[in-house]
């Protein structure tokens, strides 16, 4: 089981879609690229969760589009701009 704790973003632009999230930090301390995590839980059927603002654990799903790209979303949420994952703590990622 994977538990997502934080999201990483490049720069200071506000994230408006889950697909803009570049990396996730999981409860074991690993920082995983968005597409790698999606492939793991989509292809391997591994369970993935995060805690929402109410402290409840919500399941994260991954779906593959027609172009073969994996996309993450919270179970029950189909709008990538209103996904609960966007509410996780944002960590600025420093390049260079």
Short mmCIF file of C-alpha atoms in Angstrom, two decimals:
data_model
loop_
_atom_site.label_atom_id
_atom_site.label_comp_id
_atom_site.label_asym_id
_atom_site.label_seq_id
_atom_site.Cartn_x
_atom_site.Cartn_y
_atom_site.Cartn_z
CA UNK A 1 0.00 0.00 0.00
CA UNK A 2 1.18 3.52 -0.85
CA UNK A 3 0.18 6.63 1.09
CA UNK A 4 0.80 9.99 -0.61
CA UNK A 5 1.76 12.79 1.76
CA UNK A 6 3.02 15.74 -0.32
CA UNK A 7 3.12 16.99 -3.89
CA UNK A 8 6.01 18.67 -5.65
CA UNK A 9 5.71 21.43 -8.22
CA UNK A 10 8.14 23.29 -10.45
CA UNK A 11 8.18 27.02 -9.94
CA UNK A 12 5.52 29.06 -8.20
CA UNK A 13 2.64 28.81 -10.65
CA UNK A 14 -0.54 27.60 -9.03
CA UNK A 15 -1.43 24.00 -9.77
CA UNK A 16 -4.90 23.72 -11.27
CA UNK A 17 -4.87 20.10 -12.48
CA UNK A 18 -3.63 16.82 -11.07
CA UNK A 19 -1.73 16.17 -14.29
CA UNK A 20 0.46 19.23 -13.56
CA UNK A 21 1.82 17.61 -10.40
CA UNK A 22 5.32 16.42 -11.21
CA UNK A 23 6.22 14.34 -8.17
CA UNK A 24 4.68 12.86 -5.06
CA UNK A 25 6.30 12.10 -1.72
CA UNK A 26 5.03 8.91 -0.12
CA UNK A 27 4.92 7.90 3.54
CA UNK A 28 8.13 5.89 3.20
CA UNK A 29 10.02 9.05 2.21
CA UNK A 30 10.39 8.29 -1.49
CA UNK A 31 9.75 10.99 -4.08
CA UNK A 32 8.13 9.43 -7.13
CA UNK A 33 7.35 10.99 -10.53
CA UNK A 34 3.65 11.34 -11.30
CA UNK A 35 3.73 8.97 -14.28
CA UNK A 36 5.71 6.29 -12.41
CA UNK A 37 3.28 6.24 -9.50
CA UNK A 38 0.33 6.13 -11.92
CA UNK A 39 1.84 3.20 -13.80
CA UNK A 40 2.54 1.32 -10.57
CA UNK A 41 -0.97 1.60 -9.23
CA UNK A 42 -2.63 1.28 -12.65
CA UNK A 43 -0.76 -1.62 -14.17
CA UNK A 44 0.18 -3.46 -10.98
CA UNK A 45 -3.10 -2.82 -9.16
CA UNK A 46 -1.30 -1.60 -6.06
CA UNK A 47 -3.48 0.30 -3.59
CA UNK A 48 -2.72 3.99 -3.22
CA UNK A 49 -4.32 6.45 -0.80
CA UNK A 50 -4.01 9.96 0.59
CA UNK A 51 -5.68 11.74 3.50
CA UNK A 52 -8.14 14.44 2.55
CA UNK A 53 -8.80 17.67 4.47
CA UNK A 54 -11.12 15.82 6.87
CA UNK A 55 -8.39 13.30 7.67
CA UNK A 56 -10.19 10.51 5.83
CA UNK A 57 -8.24 8.15 3.61
CA UNK A 58 -9.21 8.40 -0.06
CA UNK A 59 -8.21 5.98 -2.78
CA UNK A 60 -6.20 7.14 -5.79
CA UNK A 61 -6.83 5.51 -9.19
CA UNK A 62 -4.82 5.52 -12.39
CA UNK A 63 -6.20 5.28 -15.90
CA UNK A 64 -4.45 5.01 -19.25
CA UNK A 65 -5.67 7.25 -22.06
CA UNK A 66 -5.74 6.43 -25.78
CA UNK A 67 -2.20 7.78 -26.20
CA UNK A 68 -0.89 5.37 -23.55
CA UNK A 69 -0.32 8.05 -20.91
CA UNK A 70 -1.27 7.30 -17.31
CA UNK A 71 -3.39 9.80 -15.37
CA UNK A 72 -4.06 9.87 -11.63
CA UNK A 73 -7.35 10.76 -10.00
CA UNK A 74 -9.11 10.34 -6.68
CA UNK A 75 -11.81 7.68 -6.62
CA UNK A 76 -15.16 9.32 -7.32
CA UNK A 77 -13.53 12.40 -8.87
CA UNK A 78 -13.44 12.77 -12.63
CA UNK A 79 -12.45 16.44 -12.80
CA UNK A 80 -8.64 16.85 -12.70
CA UNK A 81 -9.07 20.49 -11.67
CA UNK A 82 -11.13 19.64 -8.57
CA UNK A 83 -9.22 16.61 -7.36
CA UNK A 84 -8.41 16.31 -3.67
CA UNK A 85 -4.78 15.57 -4.47
CA UNK A 86 -4.34 19.27 -5.23
CA UNK A 87 -5.09 20.03 -1.56
CA UNK A 88 -2.04 18.12 -0.31
CA UNK A 89 0.92 20.16 1.03
CA UNK A 90 2.80 21.72 -1.88
CA UNK A 91 6.58 21.42 -1.80
CA UNK A 92 8.57 23.60 -4.17
CA UNK A 93 11.08 21.49 -6.03
CA UNK A 94 14.44 23.11 -6.67
CA UNK A 95 16.20 22.32 -9.95
CA UNK A 96 19.87 22.94 -10.61
#
